[in-house]
Coordinates of N, CA and C and ligand atoms in Angstrom, one line a residue:
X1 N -21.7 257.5 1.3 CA -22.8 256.5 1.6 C -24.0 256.7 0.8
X2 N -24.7 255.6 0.4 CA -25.8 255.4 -0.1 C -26.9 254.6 0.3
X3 N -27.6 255.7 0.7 CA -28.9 254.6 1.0 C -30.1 254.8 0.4
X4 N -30.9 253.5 0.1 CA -31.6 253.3 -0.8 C -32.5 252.3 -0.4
X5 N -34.0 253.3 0.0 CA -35.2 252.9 0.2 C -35.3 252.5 1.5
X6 N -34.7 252.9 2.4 CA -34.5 252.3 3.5 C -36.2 252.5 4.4
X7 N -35.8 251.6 4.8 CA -37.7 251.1 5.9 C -37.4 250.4 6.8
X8 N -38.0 251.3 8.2 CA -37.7 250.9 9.7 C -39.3 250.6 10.3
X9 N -39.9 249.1 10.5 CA -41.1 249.7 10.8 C -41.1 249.0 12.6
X10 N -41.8 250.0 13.3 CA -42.2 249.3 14.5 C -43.5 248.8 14.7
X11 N -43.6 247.5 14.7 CA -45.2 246.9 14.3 C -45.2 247.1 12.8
X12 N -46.8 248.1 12.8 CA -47.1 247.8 11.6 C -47.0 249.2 11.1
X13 N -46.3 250.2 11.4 CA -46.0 251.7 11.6 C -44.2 251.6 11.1
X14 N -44.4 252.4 9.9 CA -43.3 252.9 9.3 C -42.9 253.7 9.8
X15 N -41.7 253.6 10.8 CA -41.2 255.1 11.3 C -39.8 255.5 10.1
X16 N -39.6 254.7 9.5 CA -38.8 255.4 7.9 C -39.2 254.7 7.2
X17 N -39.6 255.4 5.9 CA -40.6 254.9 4.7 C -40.0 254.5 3.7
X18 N -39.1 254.1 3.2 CA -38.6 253.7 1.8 C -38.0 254.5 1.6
X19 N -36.4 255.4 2.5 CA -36.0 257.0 2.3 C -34.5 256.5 1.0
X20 N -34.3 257.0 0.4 CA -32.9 257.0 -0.4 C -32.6 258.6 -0.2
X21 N -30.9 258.3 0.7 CA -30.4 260.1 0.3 C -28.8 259.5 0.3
X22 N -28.1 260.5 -0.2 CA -26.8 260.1 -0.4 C -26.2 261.0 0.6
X23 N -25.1 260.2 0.8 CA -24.0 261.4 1.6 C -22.8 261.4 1.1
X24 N -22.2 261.7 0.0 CA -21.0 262.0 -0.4 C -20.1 262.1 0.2
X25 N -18.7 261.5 -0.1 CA -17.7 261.5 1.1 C -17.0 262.4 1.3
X26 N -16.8 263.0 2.4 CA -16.5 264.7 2.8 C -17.5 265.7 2.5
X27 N -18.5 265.3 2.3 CA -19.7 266.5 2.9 C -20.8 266.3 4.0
X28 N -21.6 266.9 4.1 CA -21.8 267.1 5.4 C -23.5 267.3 4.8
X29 N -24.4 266.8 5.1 CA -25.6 266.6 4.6 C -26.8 267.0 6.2
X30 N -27.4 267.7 5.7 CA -28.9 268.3 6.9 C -30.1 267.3 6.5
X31 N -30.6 266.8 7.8 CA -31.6 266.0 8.0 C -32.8 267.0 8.7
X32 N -33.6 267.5 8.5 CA -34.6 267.8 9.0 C -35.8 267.9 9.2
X33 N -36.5 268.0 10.1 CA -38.0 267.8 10.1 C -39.0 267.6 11.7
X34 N -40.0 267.7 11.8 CA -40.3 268.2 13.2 C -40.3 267.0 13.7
X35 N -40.0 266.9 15.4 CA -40.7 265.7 16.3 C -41.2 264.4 15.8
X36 N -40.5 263.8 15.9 CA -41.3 262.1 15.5 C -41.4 262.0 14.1
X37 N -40.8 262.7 13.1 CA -40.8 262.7 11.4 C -40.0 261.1 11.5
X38 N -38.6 261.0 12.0 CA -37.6 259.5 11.7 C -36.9 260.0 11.6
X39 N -36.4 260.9 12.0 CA -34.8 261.6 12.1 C -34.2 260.2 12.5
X40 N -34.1 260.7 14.2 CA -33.2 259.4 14.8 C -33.5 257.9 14.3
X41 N -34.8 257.9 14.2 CA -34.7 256.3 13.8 C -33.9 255.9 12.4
X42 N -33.9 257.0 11.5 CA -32.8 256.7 10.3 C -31.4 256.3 10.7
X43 N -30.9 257.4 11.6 CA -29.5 257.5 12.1 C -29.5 256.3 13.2
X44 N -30.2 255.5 13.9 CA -30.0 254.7 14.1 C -29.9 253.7 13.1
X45 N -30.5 253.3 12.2 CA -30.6 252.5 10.9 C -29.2 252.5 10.5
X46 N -28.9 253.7 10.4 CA -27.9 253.7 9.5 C -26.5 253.6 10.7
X47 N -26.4 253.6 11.6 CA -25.5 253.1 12.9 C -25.5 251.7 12.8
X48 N -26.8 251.1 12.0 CA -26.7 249.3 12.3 C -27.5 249.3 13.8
X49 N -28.0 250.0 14.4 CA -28.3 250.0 16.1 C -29.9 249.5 16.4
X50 N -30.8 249.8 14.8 CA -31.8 248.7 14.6 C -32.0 248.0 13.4
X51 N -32.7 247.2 13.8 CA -32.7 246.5 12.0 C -34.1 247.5 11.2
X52 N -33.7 247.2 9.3 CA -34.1 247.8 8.5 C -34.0 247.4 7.4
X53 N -35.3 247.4 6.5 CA -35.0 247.1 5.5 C -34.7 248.2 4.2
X54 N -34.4 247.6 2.9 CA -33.2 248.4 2.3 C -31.7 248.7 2.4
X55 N -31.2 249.2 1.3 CA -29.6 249.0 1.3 C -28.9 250.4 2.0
X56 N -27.9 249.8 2.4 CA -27.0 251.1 2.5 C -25.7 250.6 2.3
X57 N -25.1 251.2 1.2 CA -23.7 251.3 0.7 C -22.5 252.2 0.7
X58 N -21.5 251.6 0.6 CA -20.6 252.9 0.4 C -20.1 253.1 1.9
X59 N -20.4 252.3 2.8 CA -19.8 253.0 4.5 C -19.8 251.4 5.2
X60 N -18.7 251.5 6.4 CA -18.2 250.1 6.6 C -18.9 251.0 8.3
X61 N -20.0 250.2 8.7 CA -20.9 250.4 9.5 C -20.1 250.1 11.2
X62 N -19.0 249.7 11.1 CA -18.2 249.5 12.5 C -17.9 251.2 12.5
X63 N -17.6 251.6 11.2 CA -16.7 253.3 11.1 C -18.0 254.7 11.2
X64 N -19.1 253.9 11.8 CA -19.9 255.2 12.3 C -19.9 255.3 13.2
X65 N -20.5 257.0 13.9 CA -20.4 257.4 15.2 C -21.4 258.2 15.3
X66 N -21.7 257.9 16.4 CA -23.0 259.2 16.6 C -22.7 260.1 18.1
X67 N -23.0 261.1 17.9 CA -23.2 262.2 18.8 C -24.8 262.4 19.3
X68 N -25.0 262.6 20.4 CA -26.4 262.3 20.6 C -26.7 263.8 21.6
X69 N -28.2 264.0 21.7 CA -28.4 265.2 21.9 C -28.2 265.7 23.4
X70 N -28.3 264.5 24.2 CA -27.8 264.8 25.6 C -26.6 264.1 26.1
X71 N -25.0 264.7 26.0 CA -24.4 264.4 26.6 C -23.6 263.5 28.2
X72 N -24.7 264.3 28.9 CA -24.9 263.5 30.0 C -25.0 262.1 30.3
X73 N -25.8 261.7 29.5 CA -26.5 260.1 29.5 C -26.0 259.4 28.5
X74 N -24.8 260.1 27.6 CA -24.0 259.3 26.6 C -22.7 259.3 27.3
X75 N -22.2 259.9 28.3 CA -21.1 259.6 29.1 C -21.0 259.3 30.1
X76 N -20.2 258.7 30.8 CA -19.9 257.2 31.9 C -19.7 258.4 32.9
X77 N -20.7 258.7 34.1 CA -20.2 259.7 35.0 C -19.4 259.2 35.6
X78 N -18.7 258.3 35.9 CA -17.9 257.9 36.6 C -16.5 257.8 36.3
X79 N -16.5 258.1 34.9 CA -15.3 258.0 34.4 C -14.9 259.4 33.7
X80 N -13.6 259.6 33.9 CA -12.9 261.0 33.6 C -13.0 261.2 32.5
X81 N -12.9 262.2 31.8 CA -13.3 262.6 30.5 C -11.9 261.8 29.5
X82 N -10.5 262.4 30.2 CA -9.5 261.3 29.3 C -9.7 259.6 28.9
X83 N -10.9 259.2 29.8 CA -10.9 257.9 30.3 C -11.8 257.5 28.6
X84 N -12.8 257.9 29.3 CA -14.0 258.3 28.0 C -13.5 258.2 26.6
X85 N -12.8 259.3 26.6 CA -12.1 259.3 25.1 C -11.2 258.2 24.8
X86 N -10.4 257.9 25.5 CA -9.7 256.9 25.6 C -10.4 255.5 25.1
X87 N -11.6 255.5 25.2 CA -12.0 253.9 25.2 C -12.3 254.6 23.6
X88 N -12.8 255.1 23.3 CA -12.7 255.6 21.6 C -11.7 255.0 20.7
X89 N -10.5 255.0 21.4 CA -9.3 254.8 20.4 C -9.3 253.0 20.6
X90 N -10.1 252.6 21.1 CA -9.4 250.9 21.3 C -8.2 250.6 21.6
X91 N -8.6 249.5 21.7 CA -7.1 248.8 22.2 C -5.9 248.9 22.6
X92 N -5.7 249.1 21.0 CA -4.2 248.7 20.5 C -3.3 250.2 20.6
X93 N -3.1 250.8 21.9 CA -2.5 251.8 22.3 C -1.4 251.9 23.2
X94 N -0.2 252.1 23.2 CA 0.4 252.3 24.4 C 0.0 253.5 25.4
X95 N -0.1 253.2 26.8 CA -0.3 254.4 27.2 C 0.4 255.5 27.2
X96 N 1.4 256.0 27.1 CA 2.0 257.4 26.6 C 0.9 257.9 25.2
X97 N 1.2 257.0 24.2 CA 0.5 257.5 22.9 C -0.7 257.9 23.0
X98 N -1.5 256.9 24.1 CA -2.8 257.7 24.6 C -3.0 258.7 24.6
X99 N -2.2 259.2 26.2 CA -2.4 260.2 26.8 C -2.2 261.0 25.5
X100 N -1.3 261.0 24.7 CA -1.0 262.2 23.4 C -1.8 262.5 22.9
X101 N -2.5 261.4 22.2 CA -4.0 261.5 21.6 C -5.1 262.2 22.4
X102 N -5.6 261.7 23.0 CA -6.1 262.2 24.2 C -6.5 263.8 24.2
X103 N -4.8 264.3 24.2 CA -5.0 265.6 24.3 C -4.8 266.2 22.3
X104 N -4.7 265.2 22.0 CA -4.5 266.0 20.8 C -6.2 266.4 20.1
X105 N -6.9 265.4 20.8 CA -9.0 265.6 20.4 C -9.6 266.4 21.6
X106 N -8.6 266.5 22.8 CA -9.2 268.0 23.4 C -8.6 269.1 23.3
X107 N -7.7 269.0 22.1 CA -7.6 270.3 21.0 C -8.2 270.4 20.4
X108 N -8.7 269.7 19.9 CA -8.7 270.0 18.5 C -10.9 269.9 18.8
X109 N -10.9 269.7 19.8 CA -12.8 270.3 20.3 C -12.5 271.4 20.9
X110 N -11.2 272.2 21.1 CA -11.2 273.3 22.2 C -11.1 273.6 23.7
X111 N -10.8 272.1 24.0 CA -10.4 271.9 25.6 C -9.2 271.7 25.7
X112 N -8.6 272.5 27.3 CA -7.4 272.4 27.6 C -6.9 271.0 28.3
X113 N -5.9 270.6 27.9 CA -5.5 269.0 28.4 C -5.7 268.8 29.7
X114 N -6.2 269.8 30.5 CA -6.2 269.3 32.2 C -8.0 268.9 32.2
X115 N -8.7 269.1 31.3 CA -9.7 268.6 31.3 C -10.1 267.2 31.0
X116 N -9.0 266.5 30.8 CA -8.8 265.0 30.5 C -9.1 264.4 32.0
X117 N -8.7 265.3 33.5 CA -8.9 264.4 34.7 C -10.1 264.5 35.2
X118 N -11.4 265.5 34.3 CA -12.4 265.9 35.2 C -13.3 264.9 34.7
X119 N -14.6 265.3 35.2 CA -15.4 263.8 35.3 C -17.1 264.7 34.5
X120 N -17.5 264.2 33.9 CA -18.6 265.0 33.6 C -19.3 265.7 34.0
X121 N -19.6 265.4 35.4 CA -20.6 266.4 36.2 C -19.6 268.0 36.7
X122 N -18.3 268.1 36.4 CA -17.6 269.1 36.7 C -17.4 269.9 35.4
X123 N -18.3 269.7 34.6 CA -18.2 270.1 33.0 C -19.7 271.0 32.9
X124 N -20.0 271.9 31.6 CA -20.8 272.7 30.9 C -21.4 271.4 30.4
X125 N -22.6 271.9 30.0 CA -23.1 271.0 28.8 C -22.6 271.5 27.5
X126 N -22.2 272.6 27.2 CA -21.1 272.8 26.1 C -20.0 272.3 26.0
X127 N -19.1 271.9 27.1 CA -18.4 271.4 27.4 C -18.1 269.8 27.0
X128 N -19.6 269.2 28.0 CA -19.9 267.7 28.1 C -20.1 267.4 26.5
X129 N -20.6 268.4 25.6 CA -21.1 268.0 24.5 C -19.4 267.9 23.6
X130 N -18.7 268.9 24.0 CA -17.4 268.5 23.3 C -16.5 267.2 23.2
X131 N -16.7 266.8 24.6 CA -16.4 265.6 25.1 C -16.9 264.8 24.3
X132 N -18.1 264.2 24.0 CA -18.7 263.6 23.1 C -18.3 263.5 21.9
X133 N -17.9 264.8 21.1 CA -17.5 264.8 19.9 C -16.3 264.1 19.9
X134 N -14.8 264.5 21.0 CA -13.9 264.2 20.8 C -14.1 262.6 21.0
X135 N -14.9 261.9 22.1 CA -15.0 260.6 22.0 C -15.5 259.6 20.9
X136 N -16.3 260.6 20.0 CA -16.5 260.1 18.8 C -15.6 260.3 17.6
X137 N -14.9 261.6 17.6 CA -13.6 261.3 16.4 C -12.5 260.5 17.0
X138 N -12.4 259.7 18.3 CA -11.5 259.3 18.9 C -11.2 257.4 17.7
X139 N -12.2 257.1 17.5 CA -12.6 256.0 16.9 C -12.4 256.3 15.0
X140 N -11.7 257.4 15.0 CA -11.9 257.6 13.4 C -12.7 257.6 12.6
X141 N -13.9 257.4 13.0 CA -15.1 257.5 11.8 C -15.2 258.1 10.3
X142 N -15.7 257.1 9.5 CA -15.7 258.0 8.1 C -17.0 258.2 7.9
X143 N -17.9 258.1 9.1 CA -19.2 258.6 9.3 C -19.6 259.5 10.5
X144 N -19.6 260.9 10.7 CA -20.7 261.2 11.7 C -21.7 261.5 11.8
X145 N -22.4 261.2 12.7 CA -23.7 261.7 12.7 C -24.0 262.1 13.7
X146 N -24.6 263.8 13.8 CA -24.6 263.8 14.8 C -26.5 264.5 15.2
X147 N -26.9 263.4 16.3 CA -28.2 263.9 16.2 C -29.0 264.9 17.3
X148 N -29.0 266.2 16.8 CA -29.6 267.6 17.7 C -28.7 267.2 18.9
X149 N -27.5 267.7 18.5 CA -26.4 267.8 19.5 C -26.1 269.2 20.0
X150 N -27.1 270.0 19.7 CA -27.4 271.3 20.3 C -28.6 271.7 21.1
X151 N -29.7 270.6 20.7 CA -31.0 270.9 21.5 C -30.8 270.6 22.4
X152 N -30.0 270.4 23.4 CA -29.8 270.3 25.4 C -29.7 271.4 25.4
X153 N -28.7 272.6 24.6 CA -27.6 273.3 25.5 C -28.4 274.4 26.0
X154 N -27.7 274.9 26.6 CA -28.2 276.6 26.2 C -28.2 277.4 24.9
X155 N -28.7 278.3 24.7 CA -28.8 279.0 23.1 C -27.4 280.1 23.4
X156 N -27.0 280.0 24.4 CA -25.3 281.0 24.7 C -24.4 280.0 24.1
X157 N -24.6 278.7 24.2 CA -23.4 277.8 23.9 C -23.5 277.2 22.4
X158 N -24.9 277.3 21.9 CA -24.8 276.7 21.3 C -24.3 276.8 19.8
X159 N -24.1 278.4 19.1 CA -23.8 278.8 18.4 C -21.8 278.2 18.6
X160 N -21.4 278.6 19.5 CA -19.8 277.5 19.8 C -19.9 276.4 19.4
X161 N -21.0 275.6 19.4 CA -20.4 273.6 19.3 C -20.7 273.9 18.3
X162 N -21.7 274.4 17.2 CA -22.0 274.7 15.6 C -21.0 275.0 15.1
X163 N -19.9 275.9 15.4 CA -18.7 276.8 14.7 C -17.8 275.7 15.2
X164 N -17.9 275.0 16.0 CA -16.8 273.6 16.7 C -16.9 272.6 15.2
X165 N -18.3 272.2 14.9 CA -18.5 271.5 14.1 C -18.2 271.7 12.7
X166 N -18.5 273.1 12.1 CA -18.0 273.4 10.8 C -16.7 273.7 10.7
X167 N -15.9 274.1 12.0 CA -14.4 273.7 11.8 C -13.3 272.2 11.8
X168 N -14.4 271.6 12.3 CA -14.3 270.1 12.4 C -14.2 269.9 10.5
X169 N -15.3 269.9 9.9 CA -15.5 269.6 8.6 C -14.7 269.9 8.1
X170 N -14.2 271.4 8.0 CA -13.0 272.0 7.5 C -11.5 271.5 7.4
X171 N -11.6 271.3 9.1 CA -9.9 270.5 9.1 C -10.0 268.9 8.8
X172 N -10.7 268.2 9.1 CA -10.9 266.7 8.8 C -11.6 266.2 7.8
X173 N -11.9 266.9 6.8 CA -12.7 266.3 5.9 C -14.2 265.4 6.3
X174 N -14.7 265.6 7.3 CA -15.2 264.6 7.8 C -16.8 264.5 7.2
X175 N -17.6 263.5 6.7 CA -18.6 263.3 6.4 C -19.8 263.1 7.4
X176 N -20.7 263.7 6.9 CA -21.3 263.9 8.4 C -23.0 263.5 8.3
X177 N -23.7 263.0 8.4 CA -25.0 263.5 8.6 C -25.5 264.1 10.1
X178 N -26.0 265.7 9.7 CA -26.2 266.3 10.8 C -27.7 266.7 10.9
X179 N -28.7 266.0 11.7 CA -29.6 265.9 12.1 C -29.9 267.3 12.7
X180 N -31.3 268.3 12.6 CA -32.0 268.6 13.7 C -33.8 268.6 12.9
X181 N -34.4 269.4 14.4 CA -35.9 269.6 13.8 C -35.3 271.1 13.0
X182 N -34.2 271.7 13.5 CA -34.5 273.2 13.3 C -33.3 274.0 12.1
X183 N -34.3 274.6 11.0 CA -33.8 274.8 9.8 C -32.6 275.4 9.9
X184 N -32.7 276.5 11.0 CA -31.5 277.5 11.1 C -29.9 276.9 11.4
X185 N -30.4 275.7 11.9 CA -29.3 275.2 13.1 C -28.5 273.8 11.8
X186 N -29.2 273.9 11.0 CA -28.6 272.9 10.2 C -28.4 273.7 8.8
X187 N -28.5 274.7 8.4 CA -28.1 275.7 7.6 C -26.8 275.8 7.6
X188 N -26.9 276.2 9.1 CA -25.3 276.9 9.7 C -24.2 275.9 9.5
X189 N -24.7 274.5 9.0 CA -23.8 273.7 9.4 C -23.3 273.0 7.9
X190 N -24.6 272.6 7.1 CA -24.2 271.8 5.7 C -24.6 272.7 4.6
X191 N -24.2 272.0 3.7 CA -24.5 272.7 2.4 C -25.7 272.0 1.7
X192 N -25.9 270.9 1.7 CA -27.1 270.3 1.2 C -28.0 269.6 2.4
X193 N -29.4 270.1 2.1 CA -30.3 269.3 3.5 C -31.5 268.7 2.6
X194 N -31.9 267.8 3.4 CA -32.7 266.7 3.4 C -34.4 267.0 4.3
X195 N -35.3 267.4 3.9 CA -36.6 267.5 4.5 C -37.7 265.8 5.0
X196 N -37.2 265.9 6.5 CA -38.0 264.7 6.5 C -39.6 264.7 7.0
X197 N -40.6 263.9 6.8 CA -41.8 263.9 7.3 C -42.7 263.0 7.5
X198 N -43.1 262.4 8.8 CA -43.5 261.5 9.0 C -43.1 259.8 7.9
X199 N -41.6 259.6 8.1 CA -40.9 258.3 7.8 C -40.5 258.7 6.4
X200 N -41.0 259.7 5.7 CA -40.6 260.0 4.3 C -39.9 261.6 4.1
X201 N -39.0 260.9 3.0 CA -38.4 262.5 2.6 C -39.0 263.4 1.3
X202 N -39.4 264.4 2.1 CA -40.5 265.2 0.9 C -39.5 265.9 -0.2
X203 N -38.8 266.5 0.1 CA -37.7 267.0 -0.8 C -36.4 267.4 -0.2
X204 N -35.4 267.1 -0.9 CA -34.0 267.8 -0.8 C -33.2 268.3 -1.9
X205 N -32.2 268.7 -1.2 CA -31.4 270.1 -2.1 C -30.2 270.7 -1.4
X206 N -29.5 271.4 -2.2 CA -28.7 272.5 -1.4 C -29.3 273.4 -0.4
X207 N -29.1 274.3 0.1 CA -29.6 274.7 1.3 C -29.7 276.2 0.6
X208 N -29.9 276.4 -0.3 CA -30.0 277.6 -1.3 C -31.1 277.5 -1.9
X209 N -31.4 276.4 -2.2 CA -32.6 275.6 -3.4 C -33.6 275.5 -2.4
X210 N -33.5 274.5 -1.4 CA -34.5 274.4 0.1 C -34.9 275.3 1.2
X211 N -34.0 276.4 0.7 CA -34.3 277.6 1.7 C -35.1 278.5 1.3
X212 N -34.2 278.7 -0.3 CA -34.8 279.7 -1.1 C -36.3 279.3 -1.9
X213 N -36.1 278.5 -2.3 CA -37.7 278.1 -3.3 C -37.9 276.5 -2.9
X214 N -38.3 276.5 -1.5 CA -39.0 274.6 -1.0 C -40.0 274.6 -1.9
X215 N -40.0 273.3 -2.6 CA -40.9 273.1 -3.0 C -42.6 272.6 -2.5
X216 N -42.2 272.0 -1.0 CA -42.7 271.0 -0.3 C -43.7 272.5 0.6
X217 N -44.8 271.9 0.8 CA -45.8 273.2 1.8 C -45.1 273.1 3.5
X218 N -44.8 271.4 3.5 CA -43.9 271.2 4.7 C -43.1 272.2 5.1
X219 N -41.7 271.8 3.9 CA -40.6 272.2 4.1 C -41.2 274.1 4.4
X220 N -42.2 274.8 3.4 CA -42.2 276.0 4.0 C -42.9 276.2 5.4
X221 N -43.5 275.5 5.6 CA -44.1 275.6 7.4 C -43.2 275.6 8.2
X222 N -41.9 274.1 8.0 CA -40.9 274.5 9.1 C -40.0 275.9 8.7
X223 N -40.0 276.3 7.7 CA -39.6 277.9 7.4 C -40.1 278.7 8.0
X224 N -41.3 278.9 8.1 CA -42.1 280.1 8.9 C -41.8 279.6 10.1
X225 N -41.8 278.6 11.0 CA -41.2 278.2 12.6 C -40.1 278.8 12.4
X226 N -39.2 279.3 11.7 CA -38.0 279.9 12.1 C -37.6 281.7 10.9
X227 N -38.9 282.4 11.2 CA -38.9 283.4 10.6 C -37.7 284.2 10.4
X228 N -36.8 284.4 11.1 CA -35.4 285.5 11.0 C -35.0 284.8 9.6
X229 N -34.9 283.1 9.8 CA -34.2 282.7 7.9 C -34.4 283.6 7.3
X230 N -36.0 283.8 6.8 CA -36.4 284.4 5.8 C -35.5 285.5 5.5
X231 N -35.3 286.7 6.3 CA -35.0 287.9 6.3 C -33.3 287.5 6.4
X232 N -32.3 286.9 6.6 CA -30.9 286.8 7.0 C -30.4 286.1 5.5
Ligands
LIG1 P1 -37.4 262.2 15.4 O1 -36.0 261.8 15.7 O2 -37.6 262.8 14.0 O3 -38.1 263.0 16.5 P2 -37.9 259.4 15.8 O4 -37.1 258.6 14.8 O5 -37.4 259.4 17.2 O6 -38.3 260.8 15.3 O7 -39.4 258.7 15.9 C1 -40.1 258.4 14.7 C2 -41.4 257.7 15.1 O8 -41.1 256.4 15.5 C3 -42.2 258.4 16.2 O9 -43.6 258.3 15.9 C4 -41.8 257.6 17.4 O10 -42.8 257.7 18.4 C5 -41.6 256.2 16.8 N1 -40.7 255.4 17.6 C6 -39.4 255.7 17.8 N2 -38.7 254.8 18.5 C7 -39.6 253.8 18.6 C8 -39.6 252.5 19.2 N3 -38.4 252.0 19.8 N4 -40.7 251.7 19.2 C9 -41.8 252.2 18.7 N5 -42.0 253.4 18.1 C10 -40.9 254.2 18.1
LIG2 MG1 -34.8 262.5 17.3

């Protein structure tokens, strides 16, 4: 995917400023930057979910998915987690092949198939957050994005859905843009990240280049917010 110059404004307030970043197909790209920079409002943009001007190329906009950071409120409490997933795949399914499927994405997130009858509120937020995922690769996407799909959980679980996700990338090839404010947490996940700041992106790179020598006084401020980098 390519996007280029993209600009989201509400009123007369740019909440994304004319950004171009690329996401290469089967990599996995880091968005970051503190509170109210335009994270989400990009990844909405780029979902189609508001309007914006500039292009985005290279991605058929029905085939994105987003993971969002509270589970809870992205899933139908009233419907069972199989159910959930199940509307991911559409339509055109027999129910046997369902159910197959079904269980073949609460493998492949690390849930056991009897988790297909429970209902979200009988779930972890580690858990609920898996659900999510699986209901978003349920639809095939040649886009994820997934935005601070860690900032609900606990800091016990959340190192799990990160190692959920880099083995996701691993076995599926999947392309990803993975959103957070926090450097460490999108480290762990891509190889190249994107610094955003107030609707604009101050610099990007590998996560070697951006870690090691930011160019940006930003990008080093959100560095010192997460002091262990340095030293690890
Ligand atoms: P982030 O995800 O990086 O925290 P957001 O994309 O949510 O940032 O917000 C970027 C800016 O746009 C913020 O200043 C926010 O207040 C503003 N904003 C977000 N959504 C709306 C909206 N629907 N209407 C008006 N302003 C918005
Ligand atoms: Mg956000």
């Amino acid at each position: 995917m390519k996007i280029r110059e993209l600009t989201v404004r509400y009123g007369k307030f740019n909440a994304v400023d004319h950004v171009s970043l690329n996401v290469p197909p089967g990599s996995a790209v880091g968005l970051v930057g503190e509170s109210g920079s335009g994270k989400s409002t990009l990844a909405r943009a780029v979902a189609g979910l508001v309007p914006s001007r500039g292009t985005i190329t290279g991605i058929d906009r029905s085939k994105v998915q987003m993971v969002f950071q509270d589970p809870y409120s992205s899933l139908n409490p009233r419907m069972s987690v199989g159910l959930s997933i199940a509307e991911g795949l559409g339509p055109r399914m027999r129910r046997t092949a369902r159910r197959t499927e079904v269980e073949r994405l609460l493998d492949l997130v690390a849930l056991p198939a009897a988790a297909a009858d429970k209902y979200p509120r009988e779930l972890s937020g580690g858990q609920r957050q898996r659900v999510a995922v699986a209901r978003a690769l349920a639809a095939q996407p040649d886009l994820l994005i997934a935005d601070e799909i860690t900032s609900a959980l606990d800091v016990s679980v959340q190192g799990a859905v990160l190692n959920l996700i880099r083995e996701l990338r691993t076995e599926l090839g999947l392309s990803m843009l993975f959103i957070s404010h926090n450097l460490a947490v999108v480290r762990y996940v891509t190889d190249t990240v994107a610094v955003m700041r107030a609707g604009r992106l101050v610099e990007a790179g590998t996560v070697d280049e951006v870690i090691g020598a930011p160019q940006h006084p930003y990008t080093r401020s959100l560095l010192d917010a997460v002091p262990r980098l340095i030293h690890s």
